[in-house]
mmCIF file of C-alpha atoms in Angstrom:
data_model
loop_
_atom_site.group_PDB
_atom_site.id
_atom_site.type_symbol
_atom_site.label_atom_id
_atom_site.label_comp_id
_atom_site.label_asym_id
_atom_site.label_seq_id
_atom_site.Cartn_x
_atom_site.Cartn_y
_atom_site.Cartn_z
ATOM 1 C CA UNK A 10 -54.952 -186.752 -22.555
ATOM 2 C CA UNK A 11 -51.567 -188.226 -21.814
ATOM 3 C CA UNK A 12 -51.049 -188.959 -18.172
ATOM 4 C CA UNK A 13 -47.813 -188.248 -16.461
ATOM 5 C CA UNK A 14 -46.562 -188.385 -12.900
ATOM 6 C CA UNK A 15 -44.693 -185.863 -10.822
ATOM 7 C CA UNK A 16 -42.832 -186.917 -7.705
ATOM 8 C CA UNK A 17 -42.870 -184.664 -4.685
ATOM 9 C CA UNK A 18 -40.211 -185.278 -2.030
ATOM 10 C CA UNK A 19 -41.045 -184.105 1.415
ATOM 11 C CA UNK A 20 -38.138 -184.445 3.862
ATOM 12 C CA UNK A 21 -36.993 -183.462 7.275
ATOM 13 C CA UNK A 22 -33.474 -182.608 8.331
ATOM 14 C CA UNK A 23 -32.065 -184.172 11.453
ATOM 15 C CA UNK A 24 -34.951 -186.153 12.837
ATOM 16 C CA UNK A 25 -38.084 -187.036 11.012
ATOM 17 C CA UNK A 26 -38.781 -188.816 7.766
ATOM 18 C CA UNK A 27 -38.766 -188.610 4.023
ATOM 19 C CA UNK A 28 -41.878 -189.712 2.179
ATOM 20 C CA UNK A 29 -42.572 -189.744 -1.512
ATOM 21 C CA UNK A 30 -46.084 -188.717 -2.513
ATOM 22 C CA UNK A 31 -47.001 -189.601 -6.127
ATOM 23 C CA UNK A 32 -49.522 -187.282 -7.755
ATOM 24 C CA UNK A 33 -51.138 -187.529 -11.174
ATOM 25 C CA UNK A 34 -51.580 -184.054 -12.538
ATOM 26 C CA UNK A 35 -54.317 -185.105 -14.983
ATOM 27 C CA UNK A 36 -56.569 -186.775 -12.443
ATOM 28 C CA UNK A 37 -55.708 -184.503 -9.476
ATOM 29 C CA UNK A 38 -55.472 -187.536 -7.170
ATOM 30 C CA UNK A 39 -54.703 -186.577 -3.584
ATOM 31 C CA UNK A 40 -53.371 -189.027 -1.076
ATOM 32 C CA UNK A 41 -52.942 -188.677 2.642
ATOM 33 C CA UNK A 42 -49.348 -188.322 3.758
ATOM 34 C CA UNK A 43 -48.319 -190.982 6.255
ATOM 35 C CA UNK A 44 -47.237 -189.865 9.703
ATOM 36 C CA UNK A 45 -44.032 -191.072 11.281
ATOM 37 C CA UNK A 46 -46.080 -192.749 14.015
ATOM 38 C CA UNK A 47 -47.901 -194.853 11.400
ATOM 39 C CA UNK A 48 -44.813 -196.475 9.912
ATOM 40 C CA UNK A 49 -42.307 -196.691 12.767
ATOM 41 C CA UNK A 50 -41.796 -200.096 14.380
ATOM 42 C CA UNK A 51 -40.734 -198.658 17.765
ATOM 43 C CA UNK A 52 -43.744 -197.288 19.703
ATOM 44 C CA UNK A 53 -43.754 -193.521 20.055
ATOM 45 C CA UNK A 54 -44.129 -193.880 23.811
ATOM 46 C CA UNK A 55 -40.479 -194.985 23.777
ATOM 47 C CA UNK A 56 -39.094 -193.728 20.459
ATOM 48 C CA UNK A 57 -37.163 -190.440 20.952
ATOM 49 C CA UNK A 58 -37.572 -189.528 17.257
ATOM 50 C CA UNK A 59 -41.368 -189.349 17.235
ATOM 51 C CA UNK A 60 -41.804 -185.846 18.610
ATOM 52 C CA UNK A 61 -38.879 -183.632 17.524
ATOM 53 C CA UNK A 62 -38.670 -180.352 19.421
ATOM 54 C CA UNK A 63 -36.114 -177.604 19.873
ATOM 55 C CA UNK A 64 -34.885 -179.051 23.154
ATOM 56 C CA UNK A 65 -34.686 -182.608 21.831
ATOM 57 C CA UNK A 66 -32.273 -181.383 19.156
ATOM 58 C CA UNK A 67 -30.081 -179.735 21.809
ATOM 59 C CA UNK A 68 -30.014 -182.527 24.409
ATOM 60 C CA UNK A 69 -26.877 -184.672 24.510
ATOM 61 C CA UNK A 70 -26.978 -188.088 22.869
ATOM 62 C CA UNK A 71 -26.831 -190.122 26.089
ATOM 63 C CA UNK A 72 -29.868 -188.432 27.617
ATOM 64 C CA UNK A 73 -31.817 -188.345 24.367
ATOM 65 C CA UNK A 74 -31.207 -191.836 23.013
ATOM 66 C CA UNK A 75 -30.556 -193.865 26.191
ATOM 67 C CA UNK A 76 -31.927 -192.252 29.336
ATOM 68 C CA UNK A 77 -35.030 -190.841 27.631
ATOM 69 C CA UNK A 78 -36.323 -194.218 26.355
ATOM 70 C CA UNK A 79 -35.342 -195.882 29.658
ATOM 71 C CA UNK A 80 -37.406 -193.296 31.549
ATOM 72 C CA UNK A 81 -40.361 -194.066 29.293
ATOM 73 C CA UNK A 82 -39.992 -197.810 29.867
ATOM 74 C CA UNK A 83 -39.735 -197.335 33.636
ATOM 75 C CA UNK A 84 -42.780 -195.079 33.637
ATOM 76 C CA UNK A 85 -44.774 -197.583 31.576
ATOM 77 C CA UNK A 86 -43.737 -200.454 33.843
ATOM 78 C CA UNK A 87 -44.389 -198.738 37.180
ATOM 79 C CA UNK A 88 -47.075 -196.291 36.136
ATOM 80 C CA UNK A 89 -45.447 -193.365 37.937
ATOM 81 C CA UNK A 90 -47.226 -190.724 35.858
ATOM 82 C CA UNK A 91 -50.706 -192.255 36.057
ATOM 83 C CA UNK A 92 -50.937 -194.375 39.208
ATOM 84 C CA UNK A 93 -48.202 -193.396 41.696
ATOM 85 C CA UNK A 94 -49.348 -189.806 41.934
ATOM 86 C CA UNK A 95 -47.805 -189.130 45.343
ATOM 87 C CA UNK A 96 -44.359 -189.230 43.685
ATOM 88 C CA UNK A 97 -43.962 -185.755 42.237
ATOM 89 C CA UNK A 98 -41.251 -184.550 39.836
ATOM 90 C CA UNK A 99 -39.862 -182.293 42.573
ATOM 91 C CA UNK A 100 -39.544 -185.279 44.911
ATOM 92 C CA UNK A 101 -37.513 -187.096 42.260
ATOM 93 C CA UNK A 102 -35.298 -184.019 41.850
ATOM 94 C CA UNK A 103 -34.634 -183.792 45.584
ATOM 95 C CA UNK A 104 -33.970 -187.526 45.813
ATOM 96 C CA UNK A 105 -31.206 -187.437 43.210
ATOM 97 C CA UNK A 106 -29.422 -184.795 45.307
ATOM 98 C CA UNK A 107 -29.051 -187.383 48.095
ATOM 99 C CA UNK A 108 -27.682 -189.874 45.567
ATOM 100 C CA UNK A 109 -25.163 -187.234 44.472
ATOM 101 C CA UNK A 110 -24.036 -186.743 48.082
ATOM 102 C CA UNK A 111 -23.411 -190.480 48.483
ATOM 103 C CA UNK A 112 -21.535 -190.516 45.188
ATOM 104 C CA UNK A 113 -19.430 -187.528 46.257
ATOM 105 C CA UNK A 114 -18.412 -189.368 49.420
ATOM 106 C CA UNK A 115 -17.295 -192.377 47.376
ATOM 107 C CA UNK A 116 -15.347 -190.109 45.014
ATOM 108 C CA UNK A 117 -13.031 -189.181 47.882
ATOM 109 C CA UNK A 118 -11.933 -192.810 48.392
ATOM 110 C CA UNK A 119 -8.521 -193.994 47.222
ATOM 111 C CA UNK A 120 -10.035 -197.232 45.914
ATOM 112 C CA UNK A 121 -10.708 -197.095 42.177
ATOM 113 C CA UNK A 122 -13.583 -199.547 42.653
ATOM 114 C CA UNK A 123 -15.287 -197.156 45.080
ATOM 115 C CA UNK A 124 -14.848 -194.262 42.669
ATOM 116 C CA UNK A 125 -16.315 -196.337 39.847
ATOM 117 C CA UNK A 126 -19.326 -197.079 42.024
ATOM 118 C CA UNK A 127 -19.574 -193.316 42.539
ATOM 119 C CA UNK A 128 -19.659 -192.842 38.763
ATOM 120 C CA UNK A 129 -22.551 -195.318 38.549
ATOM 121 C CA UNK A 130 -24.398 -193.361 41.243
ATOM 122 C CA UNK A 131 -23.880 -190.090 39.389
ATOM 123 C CA UNK A 132 -25.202 -191.693 36.211
ATOM 124 C CA UNK A 133 -28.243 -192.753 38.236
ATOM 125 C CA UNK A 134 -28.565 -189.142 39.336
ATOM 126 C CA UNK A 135 -28.575 -187.974 35.719
ATOM 127 C CA UNK A 136 -31.116 -190.663 34.848
ATOM 128 C CA UNK A 137 -33.405 -189.448 37.642
ATOM 129 C CA UNK A 138 -32.859 -185.894 36.414
ATOM 130 C CA UNK A 139 -34.284 -187.057 33.086
ATOM 131 C CA UNK A 140 -37.084 -188.974 34.816
ATOM 132 C CA UNK A 141 -38.428 -185.974 36.736
ATOM 133 C CA UNK A 142 -38.847 -184.038 33.504
ATOM 134 C CA UNK A 143 -40.481 -187.019 31.803
ATOM 135 C CA UNK A 144 -43.019 -187.455 34.612
ATOM 136 C CA UNK A 145 -43.815 -183.731 34.617
ATOM 137 C CA UNK A 146 -44.444 -183.713 30.853
ATOM 138 C CA UNK A 147 -46.552 -186.879 30.931
ATOM 139 C CA UNK A 148 -48.822 -185.497 33.631
ATOM 140 C CA UNK A 149 -49.288 -182.317 31.618
ATOM 141 C CA UNK A 150 -49.735 -184.313 28.377
ATOM 142 C CA UNK A 151 -46.798 -182.574 26.703
ATOM 143 C CA UNK A 152 -45.259 -184.495 23.818
ATOM 144 C CA UNK A 153 -41.509 -184.354 23.331
ATOM 145 C CA UNK A 154 -38.737 -182.590 25.253
ATOM 146 C CA UNK A 155 -39.595 -179.097 26.398
ATOM 147 C CA UNK A 156 -38.369 -176.531 28.944
ATOM 148 C CA UNK A 157 -41.136 -174.766 30.849
ATOM 149 C CA UNK A 158 -39.113 -171.693 31.688
ATOM 150 C CA UNK A 159 -40.166 -169.828 34.824
ATOM 151 C CA UNK A 160 -42.246 -172.567 36.445
ATOM 152 C CA UNK A 161 -41.581 -173.869 39.959
ATOM 153 C CA UNK A 162 -40.447 -177.228 38.609
ATOM 154 C CA UNK A 163 -37.973 -175.484 36.303
ATOM 155 C CA UNK A 164 -36.256 -173.718 39.221
ATOM 156 C CA UNK A 165 -36.373 -176.727 41.564
ATOM 157 C CA UNK A 166 -34.850 -178.937 38.889
ATOM 158 C CA UNK A 167 -32.146 -176.363 38.161
ATOM 159 C CA UNK A 168 -31.279 -175.961 41.850
ATOM 160 C CA UNK A 169 -31.085 -179.728 42.407
ATOM 161 C CA UNK A 170 -28.885 -180.110 39.327
ATOM 162 C CA UNK A 171 -26.582 -177.406 40.679
ATOM 163 C CA UNK A 172 -26.309 -179.126 44.063
ATOM 164 C CA UNK A 173 -25.561 -182.453 42.386
ATOM 165 C CA UNK A 174 -22.770 -180.976 40.278
ATOM 166 C CA UNK A 175 -21.297 -179.119 43.271
ATOM 167 C CA UNK A 176 -21.245 -182.386 45.234
ATOM 168 C CA UNK A 177 -19.411 -184.134 42.409
ATOM 169 C CA UNK A 178 -16.804 -181.396 42.027
ATOM 170 C CA UNK A 179 -16.206 -181.261 45.797
ATOM 171 C CA UNK A 180 -15.680 -185.024 45.865
ATOM 172 C CA UNK A 181 -13.118 -184.783 43.070
ATOM 173 C CA UNK A 182 -11.411 -181.820 44.760
ATOM 174 C CA UNK A 183 -11.045 -183.710 48.057
ATOM 175 C CA UNK A 184 -9.745 -186.800 46.283
ATOM 176 C CA UNK A 185 -7.098 -184.837 44.363
ATOM 177 C CA UNK A 186 -6.149 -182.958 47.531
ATOM 178 C CA UNK A 187 -5.552 -186.232 49.385
ATOM 179 C CA UNK A 188 -3.962 -187.922 46.365
ATOM 180 C CA UNK A 189 -2.257 -185.111 44.454
ATOM 181 C CA UNK A 190 -1.125 -185.892 40.910
ATOM 182 C CA UNK A 191 2.542 -185.561 40.073
ATOM 183 C CA UNK A 192 4.252 -183.252 37.647
ATOM 184 C CA UNK A 193 7.374 -184.410 35.828
ATOM 185 C CA UNK A 194 10.591 -182.495 35.076
ATOM 186 C CA UNK A 195 12.534 -184.571 32.576
ATOM 187 C CA UNK A 196 16.205 -183.831 32.036
ATOM 188 C CA UNK A 197 16.105 -180.839 34.360
ATOM 189 C CA UNK A 198 19.122 -180.136 36.611
ATOM 190 C CA UNK A 199 18.336 -180.163 40.311
ATOM 191 C CA UNK A 200 19.763 -176.659 40.709
ATOM 192 C CA UNK A 201 17.052 -175.196 38.454
ATOM 193 C CA UNK A 202 14.071 -176.649 40.344
ATOM 194 C CA UNK A 203 12.182 -174.370 42.770
ATOM 195 C CA UNK A 204 13.032 -174.873 46.437
ATOM 196 C CA UNK A 205 9.524 -175.965 47.474
ATOM 197 C CA UNK A 206 9.578 -178.649 44.770
ATOM 198 C CA UNK A 207 13.036 -179.847 45.760
ATOM 199 C CA UNK A 208 11.729 -180.463 49.273
ATOM 200 C CA UNK A 209 9.079 -182.791 47.849
ATOM 201 C CA UNK A 210 11.688 -185.011 46.171
ATOM 202 C CA UNK A 211 12.425 -186.974 49.297
ATOM 203 C CA UNK A 212 11.794 -190.610 48.396
ATOM 204 C CA UNK A 213 12.943 -193.113 45.806
ATOM 205 C CA UNK A 214 9.549 -193.142 44.089
ATOM 206 C CA UNK A 215 9.915 -189.439 43.319
ATOM 207 C CA UNK A 216 13.109 -189.896 41.281
ATOM 208 C CA UNK A 217 13.500 -191.942 38.112
ATOM 209 C CA UNK A 218 16.990 -192.503 36.665
ATOM 210 C CA UNK A 219 16.442 -193.301 33.000
ATOM 211 C CA UNK A 220 19.796 -192.714 31.331
ATOM 212 C CA UNK A 221 22.944 -190.820 32.170
ATOM 213 C CA UNK A 222 22.880 -188.993 28.841
ATOM 214 C CA UNK A 223 19.214 -188.078 29.156
ATOM 215 C CA UNK A 224 19.388 -187.049 32.778
ATOM 216 C CA UNK A 225 16.987 -187.523 35.669
ATOM 217 C CA UNK A 226 13.195 -187.210 35.653
ATOM 218 C CA UNK A 227 11.939 -185.486 38.786
ATOM 219 C CA UNK A 228 8.277 -186.000 39.720
ATOM 220 C CA UNK A 229 6.804 -183.480 42.133
ATOM 221 C CA UNK A 230 3.292 -183.225 43.515
ATOM 222 C CA UNK A 231 0.918 -180.687 42.012
ATOM 223 C CA UNK A 232 0.028 -178.087 44.628
ATOM 224 C CA UNK A 233 -3.474 -177.802 46.050
ATOM 225 C CA UNK A 234 -3.714 -174.241 44.735
ATOM 226 C CA UNK A 235 -3.149 -175.542 41.214
ATOM 227 C CA UNK A 236 -5.717 -178.322 41.700
ATOM 228 C CA UNK A 237 -8.309 -175.834 42.967
ATOM 229 C CA UNK A 238 -7.571 -173.515 40.040
ATOM 230 C CA UNK A 239 -8.087 -176.242 37.424
ATOM 231 C CA UNK A 240 -11.287 -177.528 39.042
ATOM 232 C CA UNK A 241 -12.570 -173.965 39.423
ATOM 233 C CA UNK A 242 -11.977 -173.221 35.743
ATOM 234 C CA UNK A 243 -13.705 -176.433 34.690
ATOM 235 C CA UNK A 244 -16.650 -175.702 36.985
ATOM 236 C CA UNK A 245 -16.885 -172.236 35.459
ATOM 237 C CA UNK A 246 -17.140 -173.831 32.025
ATOM 238 C CA UNK A 247 -20.063 -175.978 33.134
ATOM 239 C CA UNK A 248 -21.811 -172.986 34.701
ATOM 240 C CA UNK A 249 -21.436 -170.828 31.583
ATOM 241 C CA UNK A 250 -22.421 -173.757 29.373
ATOM 242 C CA UNK A 251 -25.573 -174.326 31.421
ATOM 243 C CA UNK A 252 -26.584 -170.662 31.317
ATOM 244 C CA UNK A 253 -25.976 -170.356 27.576
ATOM 245 C CA UNK A 254 -27.589 -173.705 26.755
ATOM 246 C CA UNK A 255 -30.789 -172.852 28.637
ATOM 247 C CA UNK A 256 -30.819 -169.371 27.113
ATOM 248 C CA UNK A 257 -30.733 -170.641 23.534
ATOM 249 C CA UNK A 258 -33.327 -173.317 24.252
ATOM 250 C CA UNK A 259 -35.597 -170.540 25.521
ATOM 251 C CA UNK A 260 -34.876 -168.326 22.495
ATOM 252 C CA UNK A 261 -35.383 -171.058 19.913
ATOM 253 C CA UNK A 262 -38.565 -172.263 21.639
ATOM 254 C CA UNK A 263 -39.909 -168.722 21.686
ATOM 255 C CA UNK A 264 -39.234 -168.225 17.975
ATOM 256 C CA UNK A 265 -40.162 -171.632 16.562
ATOM 257 C CA UNK A 266 -42.678 -173.108 19.010
ATOM 258 C CA UNK A 267 -44.321 -170.404 21.119
ATOM 259 C CA UNK A 268 -44.714 -167.461 18.730
ATOM 260 C CA UNK A 269 -48.073 -168.218 17.123
ATOM 261 C CA UNK A 270 -48.128 -164.791 15.454
ATOM 262 C CA UNK A 271 -45.443 -165.990 13.034
ATOM 263 C CA UNK A 272 -46.409 -168.039 9.991
ATOM 264 C CA UNK A 273 -46.457 -171.744 10.861
ATOM 265 C CA UNK A 274 -45.019 -172.815 7.502
ATOM 266 C CA UNK A 275 -42.052 -170.483 7.916
ATOM 267 C CA UNK A 276 -41.398 -171.797 11.408
ATOM 268 C CA UNK A 277 -41.643 -175.383 10.207
ATOM 269 C CA UNK A 278 -39.345 -174.725 7.259
ATOM 270 C CA UNK A 279 -36.757 -173.096 9.526
ATOM 271 C CA UNK A 280 -37.010 -175.927 12.050
ATOM 272 C CA UNK A 281 -36.298 -178.465 9.288
ATOM 273 C CA UNK A 282 -33.408 -176.488 7.800
ATOM 274 C CA UNK A 283 -29.882 -177.845 7.831
ATOM 275 C CA UNK A 284 -28.566 -174.608 9.331
ATOM 276 C CA UNK A 285 -30.777 -174.929 12.406
ATOM 277 C CA UNK A 286 -29.885 -178.600 12.792
ATOM 278 C CA UNK A 287 -26.170 -177.712 12.647
ATOM 279 C CA UNK A 288 -26.625 -174.977 15.251
ATOM 280 C CA UNK A 289 -28.384 -177.300 17.675
ATOM 281 C CA UNK A 290 -25.854 -180.073 17.063
ATOM 282 C CA UNK A 291 -23.112 -177.862 18.499
ATOM 283 C CA UNK A 292 -24.987 -177.680 21.794
ATOM 284 C CA UNK A 293 -25.273 -181.441 21.927
ATOM 285 C CA UNK A 294 -21.501 -181.464 22.364
ATOM 286 C CA UNK A 295 -20.893 -178.526 24.710
ATOM 287 C CA UNK A 296 -23.991 -178.634 26.908
ATOM 288 C CA UNK A 297 -23.457 -179.244 30.665
ATOM 289 C CA UNK A 298 -24.700 -182.842 30.497
ATOM 290 C CA UNK A 299 -21.975 -183.690 27.988
ATOM 291 C CA UNK A 300 -19.384 -182.178 30.330
ATOM 292 C CA UNK A 301 -20.630 -184.411 33.148
ATOM 293 C CA UNK A 302 -20.609 -187.542 31.002
ATOM 294 C CA UNK A 303 -17.017 -186.899 29.917
ATOM 295 C CA UNK A 304 -15.965 -186.150 33.487
ATOM 296 C CA UNK A 305 -17.631 -189.358 34.693
ATOM 297 C CA UNK A 306 -15.815 -191.335 32.009
ATOM 298 C CA UNK A 307 -12.469 -189.846 33.033
ATOM 299 C CA UNK A 308 -13.100 -190.760 36.692
ATOM 300 C CA UNK A 309 -14.111 -194.292 35.715
ATOM 301 C CA UNK A 310 -10.896 -194.704 33.691
ATOM 302 C CA UNK A 311 -8.781 -193.144 36.476
ATOM 303 C CA UNK A 312 -7.813 -190.244 34.203
ATOM 304 C CA UNK A 313 -9.471 -187.432 36.116
ATOM 305 C CA UNK A 314 -6.505 -185.071 36.364
ATOM 306 C CA UNK A 315 -5.318 -185.483 32.739
ATOM 307 C CA UNK A 316 -8.855 -184.745 31.532
ATOM 308 C CA UNK A 317 -9.294 -181.665 33.719
ATOM 309 C CA UNK A 318 -5.848 -180.370 32.811
ATOM 310 C CA UNK A 319 -6.590 -180.792 29.093
ATOM 311 C CA UNK A 320 -9.950 -179.024 28.935
ATOM 312 C CA UNK A 321 -9.801 -176.395 31.683
ATOM 313 C CA UNK A 322 -8.666 -173.758 29.154
ATOM 314 C CA UNK A 323 -9.502 -175.329 25.773
ATOM 315 C CA UNK A 324 -13.137 -175.826 26.742
ATOM 316 C CA UNK A 325 -13.650 -172.080 26.999
ATOM 317 C CA UNK A 326 -12.572 -171.685 23.385
ATOM 318 C CA UNK A 327 -15.126 -174.254 22.201
ATOM 319 C CA UNK A 328 -17.807 -172.599 24.315
ATOM 320 C CA UNK A 329 -17.080 -169.103 22.996
ATOM 321 C CA UNK A 330 -17.172 -170.328 19.387
ATOM 322 C CA UNK A 331 -20.490 -172.112 19.957
ATOM 323 C CA UNK A 332 -22.056 -169.059 21.620
ATOM 324 C CA UNK A 333 -20.850 -166.760 18.825
ATOM 325 C CA UNK A 334 -22.289 -169.029 16.129
ATOM 326 C CA UNK A 335 -25.563 -169.416 18.023
ATOM 327 C CA UNK A 336 -25.929 -165.672 18.564
ATOM 328 C CA UNK A 337 -25.450 -165.067 14.846
ATOM 329 C CA UNK A 338 -27.919 -167.798 13.888
ATOM 330 C CA UNK A 339 -30.583 -166.630 16.340
ATOM 331 C CA UNK A 340 -30.796 -163.308 14.527
ATOM 332 C CA UNK A 341 -30.900 -165.000 11.119
ATOM 333 C CA UNK A 342 -33.535 -167.500 12.221
ATOM 334 C CA UNK A 343 -35.711 -164.759 13.701
ATOM 335 C CA UNK A 344 -35.422 -162.773 10.459
ATOM 336 C CA UNK A 345 -36.226 -165.877 8.420
ATOM 337 C CA UNK A 346 -39.360 -166.614 10.433
ATOM 338 C CA UNK A 347 -40.586 -163.012 10.271
ATOM 339 C CA UNK A 348 -39.782 -162.198 6.631
ATOM 340 C CA UNK A 349 -39.677 -165.633 5.026
ATOM 341 C CA UNK A 350 -36.125 -165.244 3.726
ATOM 342 C CA UNK A 351 -33.821 -168.255 3.700
ATOM 343 C CA UNK A 352 -31.626 -168.805 6.759
#
């Protein structure tokens, strides 16, 4: 009998592997499929790609690919999970609130160096926020990123995150109040400017004479009411983003990881689908951690007000689009898992 080979390609979308398993149909030879852990050169104790979960696909890139492995290395080096048992995840969460308070104080300083140190402290806070979850999962022997919705640690971590973000926004608000940005009026006649803005043009640094034909550029300070409005709108974005992000993590976990009554092959097929990977990729961009990283970068580059002014309205549009797409896909994914139809 003539022998021939068929080639079966087994692949994963997003994170995972592709392996080729040769099979001879005449001899019915079966071979064991290699696991990702068997062929990867980075140990799975550090490698963020070893244990893909719903949450790991929705976490921002900085936390997933940088802070996550660093937390693993720190835990391996110090043995926090196994030996230093008196340090609990909740203690780590509370500790990073104190770091946020120190960072908020430095954010109010006029010195750019001090504000950059504050950014470093807030990045340390976010690193510790990742560490408390890592320690909690290691002590419970949970592999991969996962949200344990409803547990005490879940609420303590959420409350401490909220306090840390509030501290950061208050620090920025106080800094902008004490050092208000300026708004320009180029080529505008003095007679057309509002009276309260004319009163602010009282020094040489407030007036720039560029060209007689062009006119005069008047720079006036942005009012505190406007500053508070912009910061309030941006803070609202982060709050809504956090609520929606946690909601969809909970929904996707419930459908694809927790619902054992659904067929495991259907859940696995949906998890590996390109549609699901695209849906989770959107949340990597608009989740609250991404907002904080971008805000920290703007503070470090001394572009805080331009950044806030740019995104305080536009960010809501991106968030609404992401929520609408996610809501549509949740229904399709649930139907796919239950009935077996394609997403």
